[in-house]
CSV table of C-alpha atoms in Angstrom, one decimal:
chain,number,residue,atom,x,y,z
A,1,MET,CA,-69.4,-144.8,-87.7
A,2,ARG,CA,-73.0,-144.0,-86.6
A,3,TRP,CA,-71.6,-141.7,-84.0
A,4,TYR,CA,-69.9,-139.6,-86.7
A,5,ARG,CA,-73.1,-139.3,-88.6
A,6,GLY,CA,-74.7,-137.8,-85.5
A,7,VAL,CA,-71.9,-135.4,-84.8
A,8,ALA,CA,-71.7,-134.3,-88.4
A,9,ARG,CA,-75.4,-133.7,-88.5
A,10,ILE,CA,-75.2,-131.6,-85.3
A,11,LEU,CA,-72.3,-129.6,-86.7
A,12,SER,CA,-74.2,-129.0,-89.9
A,13,LEU,CA,-77.0,-127.4,-87.8
A,14,GLU,CA,-74.7,-125.6,-85.4
A,15,PRO,CA,-71.1,-125.1,-86.5
A,16,GLU,CA,-68.0,-124.9,-84.2
A,17,THR,CA,-68.1,-121.1,-84.2
A,18,SER,CA,-71.5,-121.3,-82.6
A,19,LEU,CA,-70.7,-124.0,-80.1
A,20,ALA,CA,-67.7,-122.1,-78.9
A,21,TYR,CA,-70.1,-119.1,-78.8
A,22,LEU,CA,-68.2,-116.2,-77.1
A,23,TYR,CA,-65.0,-116.8,-79.1
A,24,GLY,CA,-66.6,-117.7,-82.4
A,25,THR,CA,-69.2,-115.0,-82.6
A,26,LYS,CA,-68.5,-112.3,-80.0
A,27,LEU,CA,-64.7,-111.9,-79.9
A,28,GLY,CA,-64.9,-108.4,-81.3
A,29,GLU,CA,-67.4,-107.2,-78.8
A,30,ILE,CA,-65.6,-108.4,-75.6
A,31,PRO,CA,-62.6,-106.2,-75.1
A,32,HIS,CA,-60.8,-108.3,-72.5
A,33,LEU,CA,-60.7,-111.3,-74.9
A,34,ARG,CA,-58.7,-109.2,-77.3
A,35,GLU,CA,-56.6,-107.2,-74.8
A,36,LYS,CA,-55.2,-109.9,-72.5
A,37,LYS,CA,-52.7,-112.2,-74.2
A,38,ARG,CA,-53.1,-115.8,-73.2
A,39,LYS,CA,-50.3,-117.6,-71.5
A,40,TYR,CA,-50.3,-120.3,-74.1
A,41,SER,CA,-50.5,-118.8,-77.5
A,42,GLY,CA,-49.7,-120.1,-80.9
A,43,LEU,CA,-51.0,-123.2,-82.7
A,44,LEU,CA,-48.6,-125.7,-81.0
A,45,LEU,CA,-49.0,-124.4,-77.4
A,46,GLN,CA,-52.8,-124.1,-77.8
A,47,THR,CA,-52.9,-127.8,-78.9
A,48,LEU,CA,-50.7,-128.9,-76.0
A,49,PHE,CA,-52.8,-126.8,-73.6
A,50,PHE,CA,-55.9,-128.6,-74.9
A,51,LEU,CA,-54.3,-132.0,-74.3
A,52,TYR,CA,-53.1,-130.9,-70.8
A,53,ARG,CA,-56.5,-129.9,-69.7
A,54,HIS,CA,-58.1,-133.2,-70.6
A,55,VAL,CA,-55.4,-135.8,-70.0
A,56,ARG,CA,-56.3,-136.0,-66.3
A,57,ARG,CA,-59.9,-136.9,-67.3
A,58,ILE,CA,-58.9,-140.0,-69.2
A,59,SER,CA,-60.0,-143.4,-67.9
A,60,LEU,CA,-59.5,-146.9,-69.2
A,61,ARG,CA,-63.3,-147.5,-69.1
A,62,LYS,CA,-66.1,-145.8,-70.9
A,63,MET,CA,-68.1,-143.6,-68.6
A,64,SER,CA,-71.6,-144.7,-67.8
A,65,LEU,CA,-74.3,-143.5,-65.4
A,66,ASP,CA,-75.2,-145.5,-62.3
A,67,LYS,CA,-78.8,-145.9,-63.4
A,68,ALA,CA,-80.3,-146.2,-66.9
A,69,ARG,CA,-82.9,-143.6,-68.0
A,70,PRO,CA,-82.5,-141.1,-65.1
A,71,ASP,CA,-85.3,-138.6,-64.8
A,72,PHE,CA,-82.8,-135.7,-64.6
A,73,LEU,CA,-79.2,-135.5,-65.8
A,74,VAL,CA,-77.5,-132.4,-64.2
A,75,VAL,CA,-74.2,-131.2,-65.7
A,76,ALA,CA,-71.9,-128.4,-64.3
A,77,ASP,CA,-68.8,-127.1,-65.9
A,78,THR,CA,-67.6,-124.6,-63.2
A,79,LEU,CA,-67.8,-124.1,-59.5
A,80,ASN,CA,-70.3,-121.2,-59.9
A,81,GLN,CA,-72.6,-123.4,-61.9
A,82,MET,CA,-72.4,-126.1,-59.2
A,83,VAL,CA,-73.3,-123.6,-56.5
A,84,SER,CA,-76.3,-122.4,-58.5
A,85,LEU,CA,-77.5,-126.0,-59.1
A,86,ASP,CA,-76.9,-127.1,-55.6
A,87,GLY,CA,-80.3,-126.3,-54.0
A,88,THR,CA,-82.2,-127.8,-56.9
A,89,VAL,CA,-80.1,-131.0,-56.9
A,90,ASP,CA,-80.6,-131.4,-53.2
A,91,SER,CA,-84.3,-130.9,-53.4
A,92,LEU,CA,-84.7,-133.2,-56.4
A,93,ARG,CA,-82.9,-136.0,-54.6
A,94,ALA,CA,-85.3,-135.7,-51.7
A,95,LYS,CA,-88.2,-136.6,-54.1
A,96,PRO,CA,-89.1,-139.9,-55.7
A,97,VAL,CA,-87.2,-139.2,-58.9
A,98,VAL,CA,-83.8,-140.5,-60.3
A,99,VAL,CA,-81.1,-137.8,-60.5
A,100,GLU,CA,-77.6,-138.1,-61.9
A,101,ALA,CA,-75.1,-135.2,-61.6
A,102,LEU,CA,-71.8,-134.7,-63.4
A,103,ALA,CA,-69.1,-132.1,-63.0
A,104,HIS,CA,-65.4,-131.4,-63.7
A,105,ARG,CA,-63.2,-133.4,-61.3
A,106,LYS,CA,-61.2,-130.4,-60.2
A,107,PHE,CA,-64.2,-129.1,-58.3
A,108,LEU,CA,-64.9,-132.4,-56.5
A,109,LYS,CA,-62.2,-132.1,-53.9
A,110,ASP,CA,-64.8,-131.0,-51.4
A,111,PRO,CA,-66.5,-134.2,-49.9
A,112,GLU,CA,-69.8,-132.4,-50.0
A,113,TYR,CA,-69.7,-132.2,-53.8
A,114,ARG,CA,-68.1,-135.6,-54.2
A,115,ASN,CA,-71.2,-137.1,-52.7
A,116,LYS,CA,-73.5,-135.2,-55.2
A,117,TYR,CA,-71.6,-135.2,-58.4
A,118,ARG,CA,-69.6,-137.8,-60.4
A,119,ALA,CA,-66.5,-136.6,-62.3
A,120,ILE,CA,-66.7,-136.4,-66.1
A,121,ARG,CA,-64.1,-138.8,-67.5
A,122,PHE,CA,-63.3,-139.8,-71.1
A,123,GLY,CA,-62.7,-143.4,-72.2
A,124,PRO,CA,-60.4,-144.6,-74.9
A,125,SER,CA,-63.2,-144.5,-77.5
A,126,ASP,CA,-63.9,-140.8,-76.6
A,127,ILE,CA,-60.2,-140.0,-77.2
A,128,GLY,CA,-60.2,-141.9,-80.5
A,129,LYS,CA,-63.3,-140.0,-81.7
A,130,CYS,CA,-61.7,-136.7,-80.7
A,131,VAL,CA,-58.5,-137.5,-82.7
A,132,TYR,CA,-60.5,-138.6,-85.7
A,133,LEU,CA,-62.6,-135.3,-85.7
A,134,ILE,CA,-59.5,-133.1,-85.3
A,135,ALA,CA,-57.8,-134.9,-88.2
A,136,LEU,CA,-60.9,-134.7,-90.4
A,137,ARG,CA,-62.3,-131.3,-89.5
A,138,GLY,CA,-59.3,-129.5,-88.0
A,139,PRO,CA,-57.7,-128.2,-91.2
A,140,ARG,CA,-60.9,-126.7,-92.4
A,141,LEU,CA,-61.6,-125.3,-89.0
A,142,LEU,CA,-58.1,-123.7,-88.9
A,143,ARG,CA,-58.7,-122.0,-92.3
A,144,GLU,CA,-62.1,-120.7,-91.2
A,145,LEU,CA,-60.8,-119.3,-87.9
A,146,LYS,CA,-57.7,-117.6,-89.4
A,147,LYS,CA,-59.9,-116.0,-92.0
A,148,LYS,CA,-62.4,-114.8,-89.4
A,149,ASP,CA,-59.8,-113.5,-86.9
A,150,PRO,CA,-56.2,-114.7,-86.4
A,151,LEU,CA,-56.6,-114.4,-82.6
A,152,LEU,CA,-59.0,-117.4,-82.7
A,153,THR,CA,-56.2,-119.8,-83.6
A,154,GLU,CA,-53.4,-117.9,-81.7
A,155,TRP,CA,-55.1,-117.6,-78.4
A,156,TYR,CA,-58.4,-119.6,-78.4
A,157,LEU,CA,-57.9,-122.7,-80.5
A,158,SER,CA,-58.2,-125.0,-77.5
A,159,GLU,CA,-61.8,-123.7,-76.9
A,160,PHE,CA,-62.7,-124.9,-80.4
A,161,LEU,CA,-60.9,-128.2,-80.0
A,162,ASP,CA,-63.0,-128.8,-76.9
A,163,ILE,CA,-66.0,-129.3,-79.2
A,164,TYR,CA,-64.3,-132.4,-80.7
A,165,ILE,CA,-64.2,-134.2,-77.4
A,166,TYR,CA,-67.4,-132.9,-75.7
A,167,LEU,CA,-69.8,-133.3,-78.6
A,168,PRO,CA,-69.2,-137.0,-79.3
A,169,PHE,CA,-68.9,-137.7,-75.6
A,170,PHE,CA,-72.3,-136.2,-74.7
A,171,LEU,CA,-73.9,-137.6,-77.8
A,172,SER,CA,-72.8,-141.1,-76.8
A,173,LEU,CA,-73.6,-140.7,-73.1
A,174,LEU,CA,-77.1,-139.4,-73.8
A,175,GLN,CA,-77.8,-142.2,-76.3
A,176,ARG,CA,-76.8,-144.8,-73.8
A,177,SER,CA,-78.4,-143.3,-70.7
A,178,GLN,CA,-81.5,-141.7,-72.3
A,179,PRO,CA,-82.3,-139.2,-69.5
A,180,LYS,CA,-85.7,-137.6,-69.7
A,181,PHE,CA,-84.4,-134.1,-68.9
A,182,VAL,CA,-80.9,-132.6,-69.2
A,183,VAL,CA,-80.3,-129.7,-66.7
A,184,THR,CA,-77.5,-127.1,-67.0
A,185,SER,CA,-76.8,-123.6,-65.7
A,186,ASN,CA,-74.8,-122.2,-68.6
A,187,ASP,CA,-75.8,-121.6,-72.2
A,188,HIS,CA,-72.6,-120.2,-73.8
A,189,ASN,CA,-69.6,-122.3,-72.7
A,190,PRO,CA,-68.4,-125.0,-75.2
A,191,LEU,CA,-69.2,-127.9,-72.8
A,192,ASN,CA,-72.7,-126.7,-72.1
A,193,ARG,CA,-73.5,-125.9,-75.7
A,194,CYS,CA,-72.3,-129.3,-76.8
A,195,LEU,CA,-74.4,-130.9,-74.1
A,196,LEU,CA,-77.5,-128.9,-75.2
A,197,ALA,CA,-76.9,-129.5,-78.9
A,198,ALA,CA,-76.6,-133.3,-78.4
A,199,ALA,CA,-79.8,-133.3,-76.2
A,200,HIS,CA,-81.8,-131.4,-78.8
A,201,TYR,CA,-80.5,-133.7,-81.6
A,202,LEU,CA,-81.8,-136.7,-79.6
A,203,GLU,CA,-85.0,-134.9,-78.7
A,204,ILE,CA,-84.3,-134.9,-75.0
A,205,LYS,CA,-85.9,-132.1,-73.0
A,206,THR,CA,-83.5,-129.4,-71.9
A,207,VAL,CA,-83.5,-127.2,-68.8
A,208,TYR,CA,-81.5,-124.1,-68.1
A,209,LEU,CA,-81.0,-122.5,-64.7
A,210,GLN,CA,-79.5,-119.0,-64.7
A,211,HIS,CA,-76.4,-119.0,-62.6
A,212,ALA,CA,-75.2,-115.4,-62.8
A,213,SER,CA,-76.2,-112.1,-64.3
A,214,VAL,CA,-76.8,-112.3,-68.0
A,215,SER,CA,-75.5,-110.1,-70.8
A,216,LYS,CA,-77.0,-108.9,-74.1
A,217,LEU,CA,-74.1,-110.6,-75.8
A,218,PHE,CA,-75.4,-114.1,-74.8
A,219,PRO,CA,-76.9,-116.5,-77.3
A,220,PRO,CA,-80.6,-116.6,-77.9
A,221,LEU,CA,-82.4,-118.6,-75.2
A,222,ARG,CA,-83.1,-121.9,-76.8
A,223,VAL,CA,-84.0,-124.7,-74.3
A,224,ASN,CA,-87.3,-126.3,-73.5
A,225,TYR,CA,-87.6,-124.8,-70.0
A,226,ALA,CA,-85.6,-121.8,-68.6
A,227,PHE,CA,-85.6,-120.8,-64.9
A,228,LEU,CA,-84.5,-117.2,-64.9
A,229,ASP,CA,-83.8,-115.1,-61.8
A,230,GLY,CA,-86.1,-112.2,-62.6
A,231,GLN,CA,-87.6,-109.8,-65.1
A,232,SER,CA,-84.2,-108.2,-65.8
A,233,ALA,CA,-82.8,-111.5,-67.2
A,234,LEU,CA,-85.9,-112.0,-69.3
A,235,GLU,CA,-85.6,-108.6,-70.8
A,236,THR,CA,-81.9,-109.1,-71.5
A,237,TYR,CA,-82.5,-112.4,-73.2
A,238,ARG,CA,-85.1,-110.8,-75.5
A,239,GLN,CA,-82.3,-108.5,-76.7
A,240,CYS,CA,-80.2,-111.6,-77.5
A,241,GLU,CA,-82.6,-112.9,-80.2
A,242,GLY,CA,-80.4,-111.7,-83.1
A,243,ASN,CA,-77.1,-113.0,-81.8
A,244,LEU,CA,-77.2,-116.2,-83.9
A,245,SER,CA,-78.5,-116.7,-87.4
A,246,LYS,CA,-82.1,-117.9,-87.9
A,247,ASP,CA,-80.7,-121.0,-89.7
A,248,ILE,CA,-79.2,-122.1,-86.4
A,249,VAL,CA,-81.9,-121.1,-83.9
A,250,LYS,CA,-84.7,-122.5,-86.0
A,251,ASN,CA,-83.6,-126.0,-85.1
A,252,TYR,CA,-84.0,-125.5,-81.3
A,253,PRO,CA,-87.0,-125.2,-79.0
A,254,ILE,CA,-88.5,-121.9,-77.9
A,255,PRO,CA,-88.5,-121.9,-74.1
A,256,LEU,CA,-91.2,-121.9,-71.5
A,257,VAL,CA,-89.8,-119.4,-68.9
A,258,PHE,CA,-90.2,-119.4,-65.2
A,259,LEU,CA,-89.0,-116.5,-63.0
A,260,SER,CA,-87.7,-118.4,-60.1
A,261,GLY,CA,-85.4,-116.0,-58.2
A,262,GLN,CA,-81.6,-116.2,-57.6
A,263,LYS,CA,-80.8,-119.8,-56.9
A,264,LYS,CA,-77.6,-119.7,-54.9
A,265,LYS,CA,-78.0,-120.3,-51.2
A,266,ILE,CA,-78.1,-117.1,-49.2
A,267,ILE,CA,-77.1,-116.5,-45.6
A,268,SER,CA,-78.2,-113.2,-44.0
A,269,SER,CA,-75.3,-110.9,-43.1
A,270,CYS,CA,-74.3,-110.4,-39.5
A,271,SER,CA,-74.0,-106.8,-38.2
A,272,SER,CA,-70.3,-106.8,-39.0
A,273,GLY,CA,-68.7,-103.6,-40.2
A,274,ARG,CA,-66.1,-105.6,-42.2
A,275,VAL,CA,-65.9,-104.7,-45.8
A,276,GLY,CA,-65.8,-107.5,-48.4
A,277,VAL,CA,-63.8,-106.8,-51.6
A,278,ALA,CA,-64.8,-109.3,-54.3
A,279,LEU,CA,-62.5,-109.4,-57.3
A,280,ASN,CA,-63.6,-110.1,-60.9
A,281,ALA,CA,-61.0,-111.8,-63.0
A,282,LEU,CA,-61.0,-108.8,-65.3
A,283,ASP,CA,-60.3,-106.2,-62.5
A,284,CYS,CA,-56.9,-104.5,-62.4
A,285,VAL,CA,-55.1,-106.0,-59.5
A,286,GLU,CA,-53.0,-102.9,-59.0
A,287,GLU,CA,-56.2,-100.9,-58.4
A,288,VAL,CA,-57.5,-103.5,-56.0
A,289,ILE,CA,-54.2,-103.4,-54.0
A,290,LYS,CA,-54.3,-99.6,-53.8
A,291,PHE,CA,-57.9,-99.6,-52.7
A,292,VAL,CA,-57.5,-102.3,-50.0
A,293,ASP,CA,-54.4,-100.6,-48.7
A,294,ARG,CA,-56.2,-97.2,-48.4
A,295,LEU,CA,-59.1,-98.8,-46.4
A,296,ALA,CA,-56.8,-100.8,-44.2
A,297,SER,CA,-54.8,-97.7,-43.4
A,298,GLN,CA,-58.0,-96.2,-41.9
A,299,GLY,CA,-58.5,-99.1,-39.6
A,300,VAL,CA,-61.2,-100.8,-41.8
A,301,GLN,CA,-61.3,-104.5,-41.7
A,302,VAL,CA,-61.2,-105.8,-45.3
A,303,SER,CA,-61.9,-109.3,-46.5
A,304,VAL,CA,-60.6,-109.9,-50.0
A,305,ARG,CA,-62.2,-112.7,-52.1
A,306,TRP,CA,-60.8,-113.5,-55.5
A,307,HIS,CA,-62.7,-115.0,-58.4
A,308,PRO,CA,-62.6,-118.8,-58.9
A,309,SER,CA,-60.8,-118.2,-62.3
A,310,GLN,CA,-58.4,-115.6,-60.9
A,311,LYS,CA,-54.8,-116.0,-62.1
A,312,ASN,CA,-52.6,-117.7,-59.4
A,313,GLU,CA,-50.0,-114.9,-59.7
A,314,ASP,CA,-52.7,-112.4,-58.8
A,315,THR,CA,-53.7,-114.1,-55.6
A,316,VAL,CA,-50.1,-114.8,-54.6
A,317,ARG,CA,-49.2,-111.1,-55.1
A,318,ILE,CA,-52.2,-109.9,-53.0
A,319,ARG,CA,-51.3,-112.4,-50.2
A,320,ASP,CA,-47.6,-111.3,-50.2
A,321,ILE,CA,-48.4,-107.6,-50.1
A,322,PHE,CA,-50.8,-107.8,-47.2
A,323,LYS,CA,-49.1,-110.6,-45.3
A,324,GLY,CA,-49.0,-109.7,-41.7
A,325,ASN,CA,-51.5,-106.8,-42.0
A,326,SER,CA,-54.0,-107.5,-39.2
A,327,SER,CA,-56.8,-105.5,-41.0
A,328,VAL,CA,-56.7,-107.6,-44.2
A,329,TYR,CA,-58.2,-111.1,-44.5
A,330,PHE,CA,-58.3,-113.5,-47.4
A,331,ASN,CA,-61.2,-115.6,-48.7
A,332,ASP,CA,-60.6,-118.4,-51.1
A,333,PRO,CA,-63.7,-119.4,-53.2
A,334,ARG,CA,-62.4,-123.0,-53.4
A,335,THR,CA,-62.8,-123.4,-49.6
A,336,THR,CA,-65.6,-121.0,-48.7
A,337,ASN,CA,-68.8,-120.6,-50.6
A,338,ILE,CA,-70.2,-117.1,-51.4
A,339,SER,CA,-73.0,-117.4,-49.0
A,340,GLU,CA,-70.7,-118.0,-46.0
A,341,TYR,CA,-68.5,-115.1,-47.2
A,342,LEU,CA,-71.4,-112.7,-47.5
A,343,GLY,CA,-72.5,-113.8,-44.0
A,344,SER,CA,-69.2,-112.5,-42.6
A,345,VAL,CA,-69.3,-109.0,-44.0
A,346,GLY,CA,-71.6,-106.0,-43.7
A,347,TYR,CA,-70.5,-104.2,-46.9
A,348,LEU,CA,-69.4,-105.5,-50.3
A,349,VAL,CA,-67.3,-103.6,-52.8
A,350,ALA,CA,-67.0,-105.0,-56.3
A,351,GLY,CA,-67.0,-104.0,-60.0
A,352,ASN,CA,-69.0,-105.8,-62.7
A,353,SER,CA,-70.1,-108.9,-60.9
A,354,SER,CA,-73.3,-110.7,-59.9
A,355,VAL,CA,-72.1,-110.6,-56.3
A,356,HIS,CA,-73.9,-107.3,-55.9
A,357,LEU,CA,-77.3,-109.0,-56.2
A,358,GLU,CA,-76.2,-111.8,-53.9
A,359,ALA,CA,-75.0,-109.1,-51.4
A,360,ALA,CA,-78.3,-107.2,-51.5
A,361,LEU,CA,-80.3,-110.5,-51.0
A,362,SER,CA,-78.1,-111.2,-47.9
A,363,ASN,CA,-78.7,-107.7,-46.4
A,364,VAL,CA,-75.1,-106.7,-47.2
A,365,VAL,CA,-74.7,-103.2,-48.6
A,366,PRO,CA,-73.5,-103.5,-52.2
A,367,ILE,CA,-71.1,-100.8,-53.4
A,368,TYR,CA,-70.1,-100.6,-57.0
A,369,TYR,CA,-66.5,-99.5,-57.5
A,370,ASP,CA,-64.7,-99.8,-60.9
A,371,PHE,CA,-61.3,-101.3,-60.5
A,372,LYS,CA,-60.4,-100.3,-64.0
A,373,SER,CA,-62.0,-103.3,-65.5
A,374,SER,CA,-61.9,-103.7,-69.3
A,375,SER,CA,-65.7,-104.2,-69.4
A,376,SER,CA,-68.3,-101.4,-69.5
A,377,TYR,CA,-69.1,-99.3,-66.5
A,378,ASP,CA,-72.1,-100.7,-64.5
A,379,TYR,CA,-72.4,-103.5,-67.1
A,380,TYR,CA,-75.3,-105.2,-65.4
A,381,GLY,CA,-77.1,-102.0,-64.4
A,382,TYR,CA,-77.0,-102.5,-60.7
A,383,VAL,CA,-76.2,-98.9,-60.0
A,384,ARG,CA,-78.7,-97.6,-62.6
A,385,SER,CA,-81.5,-99.7,-61.1
A,386,GLY,CA,-80.8,-98.9,-57.5
A,387,VAL,CA,-79.5,-102.3,-56.4
A,388,ALA,CA,-76.0,-101.1,-55.6
A,389,LEU,CA,-74.5,-97.7,-54.4
A,390,LYS,CA,-71.9,-96.0,-56.5
A,391,ALA,CA,-68.4,-95.0,-55.3
A,392,GLU,CA,-65.6,-93.5,-57.4
A,393,SER,CA,-62.9,-93.3,-54.8
A,394,PRO,CA,-61.8,-94.9,-51.5
A,395,GLU,CA,-62.9,-91.7,-49.8
A,396,GLU,CA,-66.4,-92.1,-51.1
A,397,VAL,CA,-66.5,-95.7,-49.8
A,398,LEU,CA,-65.3,-94.5,-46.4
A,399,GLY,CA,-68.1,-91.9,-46.5
A,400,ILE,CA,-70.6,-94.7,-47.1
A,401,LEU,CA,-69.2,-96.7,-44.2
A,402,ASN,CA,-69.7,-93.7,-41.8
A,403,ARG,CA,-73.4,-93.4,-42.7
A,404,ASP,CA,-76.1,-94.9,-40.7
A,405,LYS,CA,-76.7,-98.4,-42.2
A,406,ALA,CA,-80.5,-97.9,-42.0
A,407,GLU,CA,-80.1,-95.1,-44.6
A,408,LEU,CA,-78.5,-97.5,-47.0
A,409,ALA,CA,-81.3,-99.9,-47.5
A,410,MET,CA,-81.8,-100.9,-51.1
A,411,ASN,CA,-85.1,-100.5,-53.0
A,412,GLU,CA,-87.1,-103.7,-52.7
A,413,GLU,CA,-88.7,-103.5,-56.2
A,414,SER,CA,-85.3,-102.9,-57.7
A,415,ILE,CA,-83.9,-106.1,-56.1
A,416,ARG,CA,-87.1,-108.0,-57.1
A,417,HIS,CA,-86.5,-107.0,-60.7
A,418,TYR,CA,-83.4,-109.1,-60.6
A,419,SER,CA,-84.6,-111.8,-58.2
A,420,TRP,CA,-88.3,-112.4,-58.5
A,421,THR,CA,-88.6,-114.3,-55.2
A,422,TYR,CA,-87.2,-111.4,-53.0
A,423,LYS,CA,-89.3,-110.9,-49.9
A,424,THR,CA,-91.7,-113.7,-50.9
A,425,GLU,CA,-92.4,-117.1,-49.3
A,426,TRP,CA,-89.9,-118.6,-51.8
A,427,GLN,CA,-86.9,-116.5,-50.9
A,428,GLY,CA,-84.1,-118.8,-49.8
A,429,ARG,CA,-86.1,-121.8,-51.1
A,430,GLU,CA,-85.5,-121.3,-54.8
A,431,GLY,CA,-84.0,-124.7,-55.3
A,432,GLU,CA,-87.1,-126.3,-53.8
A,433,LEU,CA,-89.3,-124.1,-56.1
A,434,VAL,CA,-87.4,-125.2,-59.2
A,435,SER,CA,-87.5,-128.8,-58.2
A,436,GLN,CA,-91.2,-128.8,-57.6
A,437,ILE,CA,-91.8,-127.3,-61.1
A,438,LEU,CA,-89.4,-129.8,-62.7
A,439,VAL,CA,-91.2,-132.8,-61.1
A,440,ARG,CA,-94.5,-131.4,-62.3
A,441,LEU,CA,-93.1,-131.1,-65.8
A,442,LEU,CA,-91.7,-134.6,-65.6
A,443,ASN,CA,-95.1,-136.0,-64.6
A,444,GLN,CA,-96.9,-134.0,-67.4
A,445,ASP,CA,-94.2,-135.2,-69.9
A,446,SER,CA,-95.3,-138.8,-69.4
A,447,ARG,CA,-98.7,-137.8,-70.8
A,448,ASN,CA,-98.5,-134.8,-73.1
A,449,LEU,CA,-96.5,-131.6,-73.1
A,450,SER,CA,-97.3,-130.6,-76.7
A,451,ASN,CA,-99.6,-127.8,-75.5
A,452,MET,CA,-96.6,-126.2,-73.6
A,453,ASP,CA,-94.2,-126.1,-76.5
A,454,ASN,CA,-93.6,-123.8,-79.5
A,455,LEU,CA,-94.7,-120.7,-77.8
A,456,ASP,CA,-94.3,-117.3,-79.4
A,457,TYR,CA,-91.0,-115.9,-78.0
A,458,THR,CA,-92.6,-112.4,-77.7
A,459,ASN,CA,-95.1,-113.9,-75.3
A,460,LEU,CA,-93.0,-116.0,-73.0
A,461,VAL,CA,-94.8,-117.4,-70.0
A,462,GLU,CA,-93.6,-115.5,-67.0
A,463,GLN,CA,-94.7,-117.4,-64.0
A,464,ARG,CA,-94.9,-115.7,-60.6
A,465,PRO,CA,-93.6,-118.2,-58.0
A,466,GLY,CA,-96.6,-119.5,-56.0
A,467,LEU,CA,-99.0,-119.5,-59.0
A,468,GLU,CA,-97.5,-122.5,-60.8
A,469,VAL,CA,-96.5,-124.4,-57.6
A,470,SER,CA,-98.9,-124.8,-54.7
């Protein structure tokens, strides 16, 4: 039962409500989590939903890595995380280091990703440990969640049950493989937080690569090394310092931060007049349909791209309504990456989404339009900072399309505030930049990194790309 002593120790340092961070600590501050009823609600359906999501990942053999003691173990939980890690993984694999990469099997249908990542799968012992933890800790967890907020058990119990499979799984995997660095691009999903908690418990160095715009609702930044896109993300994370109790964060390292630019691959836009409409999973689909219909009625070519986590009924409805409309195209994120999509449009209309920054970096004109999302207006500040134009009606968007594109150029300093590499030698090479720094950290780690740890958070190292890497 040594595994249980490790899991119990981790949970004593960081409880389930912290590992399932957004649900356990921020449910009251995220309106859409309270407003949209989940398809599977209630104790029984949530438990069955948990089982359904993981049953396809069960194998008769315990999972092990190809090589013992890899230099870097990279783990991705979503398609967006994989896209953000892609350039760094490619660049690391071109160097004399050992890299192992794991991801959810549902994102490995593309041969390109199958060659880079191995599917996370659970063996019989992982399932046994999960059942044991649910039986031992589940009743207490249920009482705590019901007392905290009944919605936590009615709608989100499966998110908390995830901890009981991910935490022992990663603790066992890391103990056996002993990687020198664990790399992830998310710090608030249960899978990622369990991975980081297990790595910290085993004193394995942790690395975080920002994969999208960050929010002041995120947990405090607690990894050994963080690669943030720009100054904006750093300032936002400084506002997150009080989001977990000091008793929890005191157990984790204070990060050394590098500002390394937006890490998704970017393709410069063509001179197309086509308008991209990128949905957020929180957008009102009715408003999106009305907007697209209005632009298409004026002869504007519109390319609609939904979010990877968009409900299937939403995408089917959009396809059905505009089926046969020669002005409306559809773009599926599962088959076309965001870079290729932005390379096919000249303008991008979206609500609260990181895609505005990616559009600006691709020389696509970003236009902020609120499709009656449940989140705050201009949540990431792209309009306020001058990265995106604002439009409050389809007519205002049409007015922007009729203007000379040269008049619509975004402010360079505003964009660089979000992506530090913009218009530098490292733009488009952010994955290479991160990999070079990681290899240097790896080489230093074999001697002594003590002088780089335990920095005062108020004086985080903010490295300008090119100064740290020659």
